[in-house]
XYZ file of C-alpha atoms in Angstrom:
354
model
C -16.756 37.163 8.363
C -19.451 38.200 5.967
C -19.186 41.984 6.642
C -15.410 41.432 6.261
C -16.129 39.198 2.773
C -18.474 42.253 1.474
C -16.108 45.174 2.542
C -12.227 44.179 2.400
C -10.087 43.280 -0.290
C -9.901 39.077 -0.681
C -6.611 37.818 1.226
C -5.537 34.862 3.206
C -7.814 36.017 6.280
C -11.275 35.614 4.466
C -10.215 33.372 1.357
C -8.013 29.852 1.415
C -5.457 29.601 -0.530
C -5.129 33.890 -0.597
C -2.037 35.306 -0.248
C -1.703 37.912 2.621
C -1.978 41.284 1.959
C 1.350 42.227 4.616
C 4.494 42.133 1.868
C 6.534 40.612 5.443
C 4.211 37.613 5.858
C 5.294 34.097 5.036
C 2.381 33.834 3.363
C 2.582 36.785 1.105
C 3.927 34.964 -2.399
C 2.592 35.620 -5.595
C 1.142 38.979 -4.980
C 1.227 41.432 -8.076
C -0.219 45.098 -8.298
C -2.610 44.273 -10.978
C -6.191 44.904 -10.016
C -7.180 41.331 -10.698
C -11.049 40.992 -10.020
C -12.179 38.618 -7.199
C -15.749 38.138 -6.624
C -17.395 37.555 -3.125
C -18.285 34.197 -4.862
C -14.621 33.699 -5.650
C -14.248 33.745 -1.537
C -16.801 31.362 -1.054
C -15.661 29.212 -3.386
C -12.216 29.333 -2.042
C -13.432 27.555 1.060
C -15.542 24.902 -0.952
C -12.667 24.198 -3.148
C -10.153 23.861 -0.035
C -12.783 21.126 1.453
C -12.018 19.017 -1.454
C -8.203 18.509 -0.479
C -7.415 14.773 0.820
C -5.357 15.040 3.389
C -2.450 12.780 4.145
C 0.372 12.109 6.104
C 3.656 14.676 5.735
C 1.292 17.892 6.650
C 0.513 17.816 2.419
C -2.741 17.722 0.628
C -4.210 16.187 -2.912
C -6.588 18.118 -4.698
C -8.096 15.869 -7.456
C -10.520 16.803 -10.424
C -11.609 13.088 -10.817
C -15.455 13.507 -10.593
C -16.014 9.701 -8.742
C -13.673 11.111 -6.207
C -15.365 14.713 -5.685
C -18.501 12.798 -5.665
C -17.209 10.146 -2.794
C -15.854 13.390 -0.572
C -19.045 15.109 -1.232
C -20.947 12.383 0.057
C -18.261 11.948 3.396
C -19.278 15.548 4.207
C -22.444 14.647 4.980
C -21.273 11.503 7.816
C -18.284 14.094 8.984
C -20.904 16.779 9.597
C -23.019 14.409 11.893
C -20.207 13.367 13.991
C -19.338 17.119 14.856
C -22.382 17.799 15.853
C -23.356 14.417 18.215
C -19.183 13.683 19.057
C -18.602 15.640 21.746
C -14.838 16.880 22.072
C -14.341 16.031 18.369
C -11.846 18.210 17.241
C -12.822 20.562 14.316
C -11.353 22.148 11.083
C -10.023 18.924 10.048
C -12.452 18.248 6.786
C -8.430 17.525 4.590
C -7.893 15.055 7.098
C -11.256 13.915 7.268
C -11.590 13.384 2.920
C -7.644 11.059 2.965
C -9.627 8.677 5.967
C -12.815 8.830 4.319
C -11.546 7.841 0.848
C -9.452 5.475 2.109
C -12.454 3.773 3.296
C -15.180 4.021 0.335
C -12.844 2.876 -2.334
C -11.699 -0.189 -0.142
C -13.381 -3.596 -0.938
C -14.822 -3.999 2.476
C -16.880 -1.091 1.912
C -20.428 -1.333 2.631
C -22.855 1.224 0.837
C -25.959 0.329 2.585
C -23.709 0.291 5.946
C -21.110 3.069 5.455
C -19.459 3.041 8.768
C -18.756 -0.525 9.558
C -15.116 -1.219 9.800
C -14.729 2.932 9.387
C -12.493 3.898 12.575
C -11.232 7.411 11.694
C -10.622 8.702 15.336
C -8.096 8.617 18.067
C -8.347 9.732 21.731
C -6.393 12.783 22.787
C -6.217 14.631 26.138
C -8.876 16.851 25.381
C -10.930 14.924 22.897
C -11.060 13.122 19.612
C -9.385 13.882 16.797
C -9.231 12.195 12.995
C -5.882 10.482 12.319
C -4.078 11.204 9.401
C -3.738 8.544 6.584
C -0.666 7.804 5.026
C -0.734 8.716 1.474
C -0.191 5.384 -0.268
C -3.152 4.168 1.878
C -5.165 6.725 0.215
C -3.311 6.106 -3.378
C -4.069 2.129 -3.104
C -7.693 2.845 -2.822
C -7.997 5.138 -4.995
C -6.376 2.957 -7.522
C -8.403 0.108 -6.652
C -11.447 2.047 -7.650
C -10.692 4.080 -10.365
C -9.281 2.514 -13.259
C -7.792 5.182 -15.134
C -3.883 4.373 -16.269
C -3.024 7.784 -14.610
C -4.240 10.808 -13.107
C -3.641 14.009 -12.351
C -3.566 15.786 -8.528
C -2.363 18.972 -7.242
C -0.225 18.764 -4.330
C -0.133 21.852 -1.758
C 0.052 22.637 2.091
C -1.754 25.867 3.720
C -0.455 27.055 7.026
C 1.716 28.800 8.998
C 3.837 28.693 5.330
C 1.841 27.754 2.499
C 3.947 24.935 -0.086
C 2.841 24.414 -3.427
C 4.614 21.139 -4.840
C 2.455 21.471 -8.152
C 0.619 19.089 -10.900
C 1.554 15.830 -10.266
C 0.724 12.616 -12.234
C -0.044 9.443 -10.442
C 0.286 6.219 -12.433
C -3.149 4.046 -11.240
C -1.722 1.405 -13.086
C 1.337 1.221 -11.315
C 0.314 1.360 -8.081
C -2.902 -0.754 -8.739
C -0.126 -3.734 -10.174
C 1.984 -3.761 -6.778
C -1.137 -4.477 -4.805
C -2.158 -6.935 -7.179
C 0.929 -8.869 -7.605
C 1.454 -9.117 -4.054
C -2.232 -10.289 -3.337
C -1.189 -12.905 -6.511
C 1.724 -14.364 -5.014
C 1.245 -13.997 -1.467
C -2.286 -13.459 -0.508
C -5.069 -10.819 0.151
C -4.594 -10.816 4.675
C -0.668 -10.321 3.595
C -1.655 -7.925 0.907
C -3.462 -5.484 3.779
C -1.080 -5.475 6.281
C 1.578 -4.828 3.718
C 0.406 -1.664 2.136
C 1.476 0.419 5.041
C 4.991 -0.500 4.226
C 5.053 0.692 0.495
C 6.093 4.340 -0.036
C 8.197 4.711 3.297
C 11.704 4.900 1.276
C 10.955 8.720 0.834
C 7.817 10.422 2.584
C 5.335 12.068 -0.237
C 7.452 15.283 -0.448
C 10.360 13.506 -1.663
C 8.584 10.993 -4.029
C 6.291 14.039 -5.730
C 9.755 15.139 -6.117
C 10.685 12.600 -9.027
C 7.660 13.732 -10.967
C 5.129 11.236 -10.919
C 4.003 9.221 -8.365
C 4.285 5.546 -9.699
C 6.236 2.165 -8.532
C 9.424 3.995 -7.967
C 7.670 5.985 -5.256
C 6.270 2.696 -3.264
C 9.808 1.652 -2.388
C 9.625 0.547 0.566
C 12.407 1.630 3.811
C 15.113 -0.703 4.229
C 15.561 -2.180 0.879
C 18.559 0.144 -0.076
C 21.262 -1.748 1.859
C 19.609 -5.587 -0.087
C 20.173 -3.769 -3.187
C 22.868 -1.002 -3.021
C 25.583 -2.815 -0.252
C 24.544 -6.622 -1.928
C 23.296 -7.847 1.621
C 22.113 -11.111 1.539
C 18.782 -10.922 4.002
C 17.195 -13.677 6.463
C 13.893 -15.158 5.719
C 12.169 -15.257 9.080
C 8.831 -17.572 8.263
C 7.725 -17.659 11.625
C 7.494 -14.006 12.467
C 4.538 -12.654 10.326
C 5.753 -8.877 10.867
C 9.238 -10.163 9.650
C 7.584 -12.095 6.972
C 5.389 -9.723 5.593
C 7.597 -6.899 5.375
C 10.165 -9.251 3.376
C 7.333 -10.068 0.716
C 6.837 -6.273 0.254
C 10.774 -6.070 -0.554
C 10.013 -8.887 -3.218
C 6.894 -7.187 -4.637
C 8.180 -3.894 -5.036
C 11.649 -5.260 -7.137
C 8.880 -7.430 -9.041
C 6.980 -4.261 -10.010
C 10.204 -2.182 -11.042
C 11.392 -5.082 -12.946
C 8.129 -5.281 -14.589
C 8.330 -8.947 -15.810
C 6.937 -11.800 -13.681
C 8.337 -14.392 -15.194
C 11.679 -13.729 -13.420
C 9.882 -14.019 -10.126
C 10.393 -17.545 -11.503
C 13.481 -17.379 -13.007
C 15.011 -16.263 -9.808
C 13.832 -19.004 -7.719
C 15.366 -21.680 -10.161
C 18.382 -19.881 -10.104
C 18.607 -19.278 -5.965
C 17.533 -22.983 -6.343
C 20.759 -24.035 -8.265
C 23.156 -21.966 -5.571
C 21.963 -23.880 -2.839
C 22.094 -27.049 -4.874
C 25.547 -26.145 -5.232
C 26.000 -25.505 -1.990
C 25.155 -28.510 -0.429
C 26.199 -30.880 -3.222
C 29.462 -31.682 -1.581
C 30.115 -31.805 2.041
C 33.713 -31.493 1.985
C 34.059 -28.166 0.712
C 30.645 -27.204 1.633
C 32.479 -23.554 3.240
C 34.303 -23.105 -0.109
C 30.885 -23.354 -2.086
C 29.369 -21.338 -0.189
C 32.009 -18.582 -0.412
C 31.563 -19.076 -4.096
C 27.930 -18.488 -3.826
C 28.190 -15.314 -1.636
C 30.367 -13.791 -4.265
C 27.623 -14.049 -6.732
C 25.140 -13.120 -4.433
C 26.668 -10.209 -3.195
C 27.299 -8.121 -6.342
C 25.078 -5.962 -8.326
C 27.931 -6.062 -11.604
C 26.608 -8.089 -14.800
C 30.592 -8.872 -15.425
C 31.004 -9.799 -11.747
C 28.616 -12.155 -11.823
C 28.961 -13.865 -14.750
C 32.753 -14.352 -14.343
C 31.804 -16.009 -10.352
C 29.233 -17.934 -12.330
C 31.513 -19.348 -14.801
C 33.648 -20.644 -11.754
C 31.016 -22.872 -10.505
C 28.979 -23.940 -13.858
C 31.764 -27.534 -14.123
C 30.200 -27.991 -10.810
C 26.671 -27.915 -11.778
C 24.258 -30.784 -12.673
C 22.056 -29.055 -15.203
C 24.922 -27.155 -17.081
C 22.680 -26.075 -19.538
C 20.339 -23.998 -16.919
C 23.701 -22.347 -16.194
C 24.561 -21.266 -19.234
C 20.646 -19.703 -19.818
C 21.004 -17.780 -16.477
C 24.331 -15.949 -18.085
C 22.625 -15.519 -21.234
C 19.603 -14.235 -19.593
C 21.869 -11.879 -17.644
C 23.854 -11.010 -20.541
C 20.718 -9.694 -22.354
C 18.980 -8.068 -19.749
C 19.095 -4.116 -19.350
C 21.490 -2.853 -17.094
C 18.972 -0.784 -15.172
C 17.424 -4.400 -14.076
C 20.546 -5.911 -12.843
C 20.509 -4.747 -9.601
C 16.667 -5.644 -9.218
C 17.030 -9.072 -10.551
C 20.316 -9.694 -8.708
C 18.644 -8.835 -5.797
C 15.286 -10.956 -6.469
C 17.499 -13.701 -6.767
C 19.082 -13.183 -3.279
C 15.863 -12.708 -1.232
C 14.721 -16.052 -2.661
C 18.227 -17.695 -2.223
C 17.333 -16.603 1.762
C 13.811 -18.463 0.991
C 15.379 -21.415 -0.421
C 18.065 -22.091 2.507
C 15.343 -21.348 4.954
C 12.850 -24.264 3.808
């Protein structure tokens, strides 16, 4: 490799990131026939540089210029170098992999400086070995966030391989994602909090969310939540199954963080509250209220729902709430109805569950 690094011309054999030299390769973008002038330090640079990628699920990596991060992957080198040489059938060449697990770990809050690898299980058994698992990128994002306390940041997104991608400079809001966790550890608890952070960000996949530019709350949506808000379904609140349980919280926290506003976290329970009220205010026509309460339920239309609502507001007790809820919905943006309208329905599901 040396003799090759001191005699050839730099390409994709002897430097990461190089383009190859064969016109035909996939691999062979970005070549021009100026004599550009690459150093033998340039190529061992190349391979220092590549170290520094974090690694995470979707075959992509993060490069990051944040100097508390290069100094936290710099200092995983050292424990990732000491397994491969005492973990027998560790598999190598997997330092991008290696940096997303790694930070994932050291920014966490059960970190231990003094005891680095407590809690730290990076590996999984294969037929042949060991090999470190790849982190899902809003794992790594979370931590990160809770560490660094920038509003945003900038990373460079890329893949080398067979085919080399280059997604480009993206921005990732900190404050964004660093909000979602902390809302839902505010409303529902730190031991929901960590089991929940799996479930942000699997709307999309990375590729997709880098994608819309930035990687912020929009890119934490979480799977499943189009047909609550797109189709009007009205969920079921399962309280006794915790997987159930927590990954209808994560629904809530994510339309809380779009919305941006916690006091309608509020405002929507009073007003899923009120519907069920309704609902069970009058056992005769306990099926026709409940009709009438679907049919606001199930729209995402400011008109729609204030024209159901004005059907049932004779009915209510506190008439005066009613008429605040279609004032509040007749001032709000129209790029929040359909995240407050559907707030309102996951806690109507909490309300007729209790």
């Amino acid at each position: 490799m040396q003799e090759k690094i001191e005699r050839d011309e730099a390409d994709a054999s002897i430097a990461i990131g190089f383009p190859s030299l064969d016109s035909t390769a996939t691999t062979s973008g970005q070549i021009t026939n100026l004599k550009l002038p690459v150093s033998r330090e340039d190529v061992y640079l190349s391979w220092i540089g590549s170290g520094f990628g974090v690694g995470v699920q979707g075959g992509l990596s993060i490069l990051f210029e944040q100097e508390q991060i290069l100094m936290a992957l710099f200092e995983g080198w050292r424990i990732y170098r000491e397994y491969l040489e005492r973990m027998q059938g560790l598999r190598g060449n997997q330092i991008n992999t290696w940096n997303g697990q790694w930070l994932a770990h050291y920014f966490s809050d059960h970190f231990i400086e003094d005891e680095p690898l407590i809690g730290f299980q990076p590996f999984a058994a294969k037929e042949d070995g060991y090999e470190v698992v790849t982190r899902s990128w809003t794992d790594v994002l979370m931590a990160i966030a809770r560490e660094i306390k920038d509003v945003r940041m900038m990373g460079y997104v890329y893949s080398l391989g067979q085919t080399n991608i280059t997604v480009g400079f993206i921005p990732f809001v900190l404050t964004e994602i660093r909000r979602t966790v902390e809302l839902y550890i505010k409303l529902f608890g730190m031991r929901n909090a960590k089991k929940a952070e799996h479930l942000f960000g699997t709307a999309y996949g990375f590729l997709r969310s880098c994608q819309m530019g930035m990687i912020g709350v929009s890119a934490l949506e979480p799977k499943g939540l189009k047909e609550y808000m797109m189709k009007g379904k009205i969920p079921v609140y399962d309280a006794e199954n915790e997987e159930k349980r927590i990954n209808f919280y994560t629904y809530i926290i994510w339309i809380l963080a779009m919305l941006n506003n916690e006091d309608l976290w509020e405002k929507s329970r009073e007003i899923a509250q009120m519907l069920h009220t309704y609902v069970l205010g009058d056992k005769k026509s306990n099926m026709t209220r409940r009709n009438q309460v679907n049919k606001i339920l199930e729209t995402n239309s400011r008109m729609i729902f204030l024209n159901e609502l004005q059907q049932i507001i004779p009915q209510i007790p506190d008439i005066k709430f009613a008429e605040d809820i279609g004032k509040l919905i007749h001032s709000m943006p129209v790029d929040n109805i359909p995240y407050f309208l559907t707030l309102v329905r996951f806690n109507y599901a909490i309300v007729c569950n209790q």
